[in-house]
Coordinates of C-alpha atoms and ligand atoms in Angstrom, one line a residue:
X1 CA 0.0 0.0 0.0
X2 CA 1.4 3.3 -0.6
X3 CA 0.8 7.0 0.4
X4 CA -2.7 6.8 -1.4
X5 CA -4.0 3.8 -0.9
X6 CA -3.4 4.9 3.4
X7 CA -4.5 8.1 3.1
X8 CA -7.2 9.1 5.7
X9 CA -10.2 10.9 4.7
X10 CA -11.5 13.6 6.5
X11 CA -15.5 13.9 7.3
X12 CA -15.5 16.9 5.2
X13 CA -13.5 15.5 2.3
X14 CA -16.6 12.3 2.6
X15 CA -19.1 15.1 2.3
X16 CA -17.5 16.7 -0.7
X17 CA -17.7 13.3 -2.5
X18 CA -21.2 13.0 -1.7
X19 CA -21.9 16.3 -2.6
X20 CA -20.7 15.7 -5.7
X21 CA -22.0 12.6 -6.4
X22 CA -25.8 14.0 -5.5
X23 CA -25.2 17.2 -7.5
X24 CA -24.7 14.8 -10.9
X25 CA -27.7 13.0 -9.9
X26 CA -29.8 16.0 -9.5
X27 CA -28.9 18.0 -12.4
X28 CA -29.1 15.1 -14.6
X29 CA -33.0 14.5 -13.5
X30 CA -33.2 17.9 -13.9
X31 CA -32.4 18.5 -17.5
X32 CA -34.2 15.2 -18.3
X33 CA -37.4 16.7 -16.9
X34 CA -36.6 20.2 -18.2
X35 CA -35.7 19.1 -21.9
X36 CA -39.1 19.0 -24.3
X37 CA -39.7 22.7 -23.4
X38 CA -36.0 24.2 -22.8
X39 CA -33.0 22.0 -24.3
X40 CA -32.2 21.3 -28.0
X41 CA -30.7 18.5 -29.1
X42 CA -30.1 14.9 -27.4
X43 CA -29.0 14.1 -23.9
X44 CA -27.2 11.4 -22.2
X45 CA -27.4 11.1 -18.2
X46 CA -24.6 9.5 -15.7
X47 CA -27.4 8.7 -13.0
X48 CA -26.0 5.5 -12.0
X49 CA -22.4 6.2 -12.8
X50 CA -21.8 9.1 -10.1
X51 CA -19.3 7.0 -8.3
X52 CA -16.4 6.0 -10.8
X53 CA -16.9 10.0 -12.0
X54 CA -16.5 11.6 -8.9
X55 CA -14.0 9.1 -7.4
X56 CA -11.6 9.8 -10.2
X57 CA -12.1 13.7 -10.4
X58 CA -12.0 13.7 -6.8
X59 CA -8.1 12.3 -7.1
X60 CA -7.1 15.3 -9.3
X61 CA -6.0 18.9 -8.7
X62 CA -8.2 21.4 -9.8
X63 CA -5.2 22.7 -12.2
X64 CA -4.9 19.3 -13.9
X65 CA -6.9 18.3 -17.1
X66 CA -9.9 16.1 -17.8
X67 CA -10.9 15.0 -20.9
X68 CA -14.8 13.2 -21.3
X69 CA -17.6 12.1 -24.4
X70 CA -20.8 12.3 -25.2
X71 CA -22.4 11.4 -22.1
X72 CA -20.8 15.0 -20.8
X73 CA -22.4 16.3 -17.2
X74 CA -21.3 14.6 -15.0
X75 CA -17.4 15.0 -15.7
X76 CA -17.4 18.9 -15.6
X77 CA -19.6 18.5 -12.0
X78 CA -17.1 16.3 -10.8
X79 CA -14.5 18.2 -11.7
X80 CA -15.8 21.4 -9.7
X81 CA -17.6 23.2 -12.8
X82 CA -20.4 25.3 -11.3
X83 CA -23.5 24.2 -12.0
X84 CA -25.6 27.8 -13.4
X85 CA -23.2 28.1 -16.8
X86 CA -22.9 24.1 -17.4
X87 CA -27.2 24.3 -17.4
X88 CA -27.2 27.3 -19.8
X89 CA -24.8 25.7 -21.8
X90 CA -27.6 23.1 -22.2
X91 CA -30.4 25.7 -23.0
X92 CA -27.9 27.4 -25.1
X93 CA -28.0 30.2 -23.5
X94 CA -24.7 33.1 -23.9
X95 CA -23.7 32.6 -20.2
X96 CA -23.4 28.9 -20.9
X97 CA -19.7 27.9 -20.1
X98 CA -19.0 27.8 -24.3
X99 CA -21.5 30.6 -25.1
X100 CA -24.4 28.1 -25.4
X101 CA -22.1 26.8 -29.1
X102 CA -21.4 23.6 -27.5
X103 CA -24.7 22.5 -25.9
X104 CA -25.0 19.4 -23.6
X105 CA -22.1 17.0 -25.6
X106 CA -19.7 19.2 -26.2
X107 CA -18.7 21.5 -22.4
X108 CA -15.5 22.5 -21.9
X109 CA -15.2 24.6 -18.8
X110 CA -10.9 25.9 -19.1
X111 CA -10.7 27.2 -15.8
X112 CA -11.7 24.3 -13.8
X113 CA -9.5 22.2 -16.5
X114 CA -12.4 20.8 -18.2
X115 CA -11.1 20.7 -21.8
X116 CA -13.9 19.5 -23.9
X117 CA -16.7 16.2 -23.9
X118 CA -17.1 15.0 -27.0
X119 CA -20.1 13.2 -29.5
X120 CA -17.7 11.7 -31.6
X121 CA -17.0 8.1 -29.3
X122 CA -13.1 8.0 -28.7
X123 CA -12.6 11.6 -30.5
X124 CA -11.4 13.5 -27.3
X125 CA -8.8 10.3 -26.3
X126 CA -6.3 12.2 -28.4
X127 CA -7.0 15.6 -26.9
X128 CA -6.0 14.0 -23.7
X129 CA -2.9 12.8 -24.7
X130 CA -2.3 16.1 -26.1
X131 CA -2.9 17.4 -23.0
X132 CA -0.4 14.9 -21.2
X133 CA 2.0 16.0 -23.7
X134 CA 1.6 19.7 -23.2
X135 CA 2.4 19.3 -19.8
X136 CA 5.3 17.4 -20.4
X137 CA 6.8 19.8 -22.5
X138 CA 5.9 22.8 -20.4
X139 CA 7.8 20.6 -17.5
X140 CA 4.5 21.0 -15.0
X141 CA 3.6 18.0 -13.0
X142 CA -0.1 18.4 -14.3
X143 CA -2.1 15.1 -15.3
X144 CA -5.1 14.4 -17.8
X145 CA -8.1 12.2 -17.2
X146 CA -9.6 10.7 -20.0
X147 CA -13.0 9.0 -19.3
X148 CA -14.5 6.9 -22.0
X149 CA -16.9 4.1 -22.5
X150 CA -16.5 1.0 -23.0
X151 CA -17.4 1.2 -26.7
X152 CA -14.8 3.7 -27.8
X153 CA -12.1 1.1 -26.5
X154 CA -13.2 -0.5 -29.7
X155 CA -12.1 2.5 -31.8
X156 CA -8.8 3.4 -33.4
X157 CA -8.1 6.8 -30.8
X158 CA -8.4 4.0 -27.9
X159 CA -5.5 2.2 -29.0
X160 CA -3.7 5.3 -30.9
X161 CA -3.4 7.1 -27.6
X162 CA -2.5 3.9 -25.2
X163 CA 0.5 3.4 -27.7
X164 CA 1.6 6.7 -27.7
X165 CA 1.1 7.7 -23.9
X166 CA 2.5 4.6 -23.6
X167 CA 6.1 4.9 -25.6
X168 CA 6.4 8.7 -24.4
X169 CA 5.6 7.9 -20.7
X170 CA 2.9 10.4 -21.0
X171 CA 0.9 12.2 -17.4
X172 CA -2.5 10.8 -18.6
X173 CA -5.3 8.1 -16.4
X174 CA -7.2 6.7 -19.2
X175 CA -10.7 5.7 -16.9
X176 CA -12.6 3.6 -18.9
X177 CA -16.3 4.1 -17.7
X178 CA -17.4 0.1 -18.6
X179 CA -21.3 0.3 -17.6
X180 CA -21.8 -3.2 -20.2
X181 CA -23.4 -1.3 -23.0
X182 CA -22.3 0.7 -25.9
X183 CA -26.1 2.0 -26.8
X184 CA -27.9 -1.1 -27.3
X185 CA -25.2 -3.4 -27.6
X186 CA -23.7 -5.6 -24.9
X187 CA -20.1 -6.0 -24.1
X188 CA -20.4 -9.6 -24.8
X189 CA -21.2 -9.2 -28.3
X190 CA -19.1 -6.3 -29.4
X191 CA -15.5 -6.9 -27.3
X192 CA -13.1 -9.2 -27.8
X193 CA -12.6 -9.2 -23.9
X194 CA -14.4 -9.4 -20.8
X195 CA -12.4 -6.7 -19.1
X196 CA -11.1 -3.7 -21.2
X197 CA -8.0 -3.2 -18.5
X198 CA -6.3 -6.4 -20.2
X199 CA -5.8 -4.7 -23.0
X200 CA -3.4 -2.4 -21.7
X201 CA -0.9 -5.0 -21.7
X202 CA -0.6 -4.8 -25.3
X203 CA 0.5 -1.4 -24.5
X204 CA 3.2 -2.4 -21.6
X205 CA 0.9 0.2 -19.0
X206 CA -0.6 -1.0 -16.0
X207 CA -4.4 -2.2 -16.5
X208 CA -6.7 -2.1 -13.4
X209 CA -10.0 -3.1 -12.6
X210 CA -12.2 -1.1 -9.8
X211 CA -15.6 -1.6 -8.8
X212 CA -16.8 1.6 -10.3
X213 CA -20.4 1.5 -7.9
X214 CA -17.4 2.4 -4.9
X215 CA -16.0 5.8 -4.9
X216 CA -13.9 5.3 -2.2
X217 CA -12.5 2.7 -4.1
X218 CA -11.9 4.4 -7.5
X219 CA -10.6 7.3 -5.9
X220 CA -7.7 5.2 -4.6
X221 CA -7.6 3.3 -7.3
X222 CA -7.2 6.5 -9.5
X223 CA -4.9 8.6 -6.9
X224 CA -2.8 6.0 -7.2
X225 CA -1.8 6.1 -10.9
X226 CA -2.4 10.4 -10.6
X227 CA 1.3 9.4 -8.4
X228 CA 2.4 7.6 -10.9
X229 CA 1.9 9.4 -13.9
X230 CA 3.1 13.1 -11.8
X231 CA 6.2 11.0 -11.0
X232 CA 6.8 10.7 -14.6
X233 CA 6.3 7.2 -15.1
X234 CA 3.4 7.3 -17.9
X235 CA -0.3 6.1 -18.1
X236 CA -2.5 3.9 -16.4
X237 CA -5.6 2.5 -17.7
X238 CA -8.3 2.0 -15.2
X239 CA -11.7 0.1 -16.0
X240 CA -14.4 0.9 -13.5
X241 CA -17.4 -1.3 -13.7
X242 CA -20.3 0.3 -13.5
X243 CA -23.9 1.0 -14.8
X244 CA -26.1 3.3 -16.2
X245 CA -29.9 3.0 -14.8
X246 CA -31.6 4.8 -18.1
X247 CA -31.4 3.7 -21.7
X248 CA -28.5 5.4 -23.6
X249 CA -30.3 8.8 -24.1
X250 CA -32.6 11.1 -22.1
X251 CA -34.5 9.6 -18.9
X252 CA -36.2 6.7 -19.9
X253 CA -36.3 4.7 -17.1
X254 CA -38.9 2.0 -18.8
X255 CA -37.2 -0.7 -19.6
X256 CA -35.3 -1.2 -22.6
X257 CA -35.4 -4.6 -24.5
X258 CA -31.7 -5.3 -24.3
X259 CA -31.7 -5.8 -20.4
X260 CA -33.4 -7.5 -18.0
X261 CA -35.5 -6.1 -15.1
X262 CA -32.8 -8.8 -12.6
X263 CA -29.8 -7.2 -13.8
X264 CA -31.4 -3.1 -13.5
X265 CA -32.7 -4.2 -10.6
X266 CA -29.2 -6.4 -9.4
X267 CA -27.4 -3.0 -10.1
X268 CA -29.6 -0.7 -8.3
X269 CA -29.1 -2.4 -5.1
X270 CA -25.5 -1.2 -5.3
X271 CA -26.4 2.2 -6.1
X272 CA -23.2 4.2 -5.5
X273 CA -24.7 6.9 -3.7
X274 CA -26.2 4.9 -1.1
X275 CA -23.0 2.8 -0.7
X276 CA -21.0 6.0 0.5
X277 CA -24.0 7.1 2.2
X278 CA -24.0 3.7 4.5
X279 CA -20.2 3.9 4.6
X280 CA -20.4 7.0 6.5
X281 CA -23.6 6.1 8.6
X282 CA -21.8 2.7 10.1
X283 CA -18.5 5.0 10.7
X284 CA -20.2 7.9 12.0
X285 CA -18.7 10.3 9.4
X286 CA -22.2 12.1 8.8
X287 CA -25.4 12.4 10.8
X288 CA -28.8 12.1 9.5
X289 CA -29.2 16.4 9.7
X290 CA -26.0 16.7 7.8
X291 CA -27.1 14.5 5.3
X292 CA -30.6 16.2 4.8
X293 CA -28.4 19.7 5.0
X294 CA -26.3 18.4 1.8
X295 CA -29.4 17.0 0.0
X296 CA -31.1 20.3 0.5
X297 CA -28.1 22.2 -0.7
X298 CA -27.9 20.8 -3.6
X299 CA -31.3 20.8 -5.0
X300 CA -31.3 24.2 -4.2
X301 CA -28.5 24.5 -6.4
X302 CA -29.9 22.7 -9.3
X303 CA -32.9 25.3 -8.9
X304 CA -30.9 28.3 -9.1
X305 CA -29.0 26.8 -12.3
X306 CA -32.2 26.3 -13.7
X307 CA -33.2 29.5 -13.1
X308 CA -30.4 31.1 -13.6
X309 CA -30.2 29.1 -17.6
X310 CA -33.8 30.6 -17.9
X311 CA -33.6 34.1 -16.9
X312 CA -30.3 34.5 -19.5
X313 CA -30.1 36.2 -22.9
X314 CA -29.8 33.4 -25.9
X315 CA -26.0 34.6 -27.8
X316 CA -26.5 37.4 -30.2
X317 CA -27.0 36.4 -33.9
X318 CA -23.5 38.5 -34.7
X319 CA -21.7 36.3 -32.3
X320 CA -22.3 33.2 -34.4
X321 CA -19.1 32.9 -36.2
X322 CA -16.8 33.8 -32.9
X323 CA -14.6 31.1 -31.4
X324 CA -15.1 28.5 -34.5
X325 CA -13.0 27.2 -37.4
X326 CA -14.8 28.4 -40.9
Ligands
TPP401 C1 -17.3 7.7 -34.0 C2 -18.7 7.5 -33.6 N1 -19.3 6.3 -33.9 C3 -20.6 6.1 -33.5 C4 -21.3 7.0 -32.8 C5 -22.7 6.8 -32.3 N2 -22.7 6.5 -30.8 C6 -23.0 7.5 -30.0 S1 -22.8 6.9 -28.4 C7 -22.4 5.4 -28.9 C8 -22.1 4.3 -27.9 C9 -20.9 4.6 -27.0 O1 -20.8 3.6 -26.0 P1 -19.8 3.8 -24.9 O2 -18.5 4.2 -25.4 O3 -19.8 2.5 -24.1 O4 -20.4 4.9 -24.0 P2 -21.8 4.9 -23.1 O5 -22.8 5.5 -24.0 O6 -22.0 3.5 -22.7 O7 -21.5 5.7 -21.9 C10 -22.3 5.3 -30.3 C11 -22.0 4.1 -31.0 C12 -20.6 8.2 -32.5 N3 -21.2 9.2 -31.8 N4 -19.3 8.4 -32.9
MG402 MG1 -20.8 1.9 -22.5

């Protein structure tokens, strides 16, 4: 065990990752249930996948990089992006954190090191290593942390940007979001593997599995090769298992044909937000008013981003060509 793996948590550090964890799940309701009347375009929620996000972001600095895809909200929220501009950047609205240009799969929030989610699957892999590079050549100890599914690791930019983080010993925690389903495909019948982290042996990097429903878990998991990778020693790639309760897009819950009410309901019963919150019940890191205090907090929170995405000007007509390639 090293350093990481030891490290004690404080109770306020516990809350934090609860916080965060609740605010996904909130604002991803929300949107869902704001959408027909206020948000163009598709979206993909992360309610069910709260853990492995916020357990990796948790591990990073706020000046280190993070990379994500299509299903974009909750990487900027667990990365610290306030929640008022990412929800006008759904509406697109101008106080959106890209102007309302980029919309729900494509936020990018600079100052908190958020450099882009992406529709294309696999297509901001090699911004990440990009951004491993960069901070190799400006001699910072920053990191990148790419999330993907488990269907880009079938695409060329997965195994593109293993290789070369791999042969330049690059600062970048590839976190491979596996949650069995690449829209309505399973795993089993689109990867050559049960486990995506044994591919990373074709790449000579460490390959670990997490359970992705633990937070605590991935955020040792993933502070761990954060060490690794600021010490200079290259990438890891980490698979966390997880799930995602709603079919690919928006927030139906009814259940898709390509999965079984057993396995939803199997899943649910290791929901990752009601894991930590037991955690912290049976070690007395929380008491029931705190935990009623954060749950209040953050819906308020989700409110005022709502409101606050409402009550803002749409981008001026003459702004349309600013900030992109013609
Ligand atoms: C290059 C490319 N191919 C296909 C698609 C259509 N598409 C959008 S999401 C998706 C599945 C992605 O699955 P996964 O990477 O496992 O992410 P998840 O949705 O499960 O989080 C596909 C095939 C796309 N957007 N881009
Ligand atoms: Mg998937």
């Amino acid at each position: 065990m090293d350093d990481a793996t030891q490290e004690q948590l404080t109770n306020a550090q516990l809350h934090e990752f609860l916080r965060r964890m609740l605010r996904i799940r909130r604002f991803d309701e929300t949107a869902a249930s704001v959408r027909t009347k206020s948000i163009p375009g598709s979206l993909h929620n992360s309610i069910g996948q709260e853990g492995e996000i916020v357990g990796a972001c948790m591990a990073l600095r706020n000046d280190d990089y993070m990379t994500g895809n299509h299903r974009s909200h909750g990487h900027p929220i667990g990365k610290g992006v306030k929640l008022g501009p990412l929800m006008a950047e759904l509406f697109g609205k101008k106080t959106g954190v890209c102007q309302g240009k980029g919309g729900s799969m494509h936020l990018a929030a600079f100052d908190a090191g958020s450099l882009g989610e992406s529709g294309i699957v696999g297509g901001a892999m090699p911004a990440a290593v990009g951004a491993g590079l960069s901070a190799r050549l400006r001699g910072t100890d920053q990191v990148c942390l790419c999330f993907f599914g488990d269907g880009a690791a079938n695409c060329g930019p997965f195994h593109e940007t293993l290789n070369l983080a791999a042969i330049w010993r690059l600062p970048v925690i590839f976190l491979c979001e596996n949650n069995g389903y690449a829209m309505s495909s399973p795993q089993v019948l689109t990867t050559s593997v049960s486990d995506i982290a044994i591919r990373s042996i074709s790449y000579n990097t460490p390959g670990i599995i997490v359970d992705g429903q633990d937070v605590l878990a991935v955020y040792y998991c993933v502070s761990k090769a954060v060490a690794r990778a600021r010490q200079g020693c290259g990438p890891t790639l980490v698979e966390a298992k997880t799930y995602r309760y709603c079919h690919h897009q928006e927030l139906e819950f009814e259940l898709p044909p390509y999965r079984s009410k057993e396995e939803l309901e199997a899943w649910r019963m290791r929901d990752p937000i009601d894991i930590l919150k037991t955690r912290m019940r049976i070690d007395g890191s929380v008491t029931e008013e705190e935990l009623a205090a954060i749950e209040t907090e953050v819906k308020e929170e989700v409110e005022e981003a709502v409101a606050f995405a409402q009550r803002s000007p749409a981008p001026d007509p003459s702004a349309l060509l600013h900030d992109v390639f013609v």
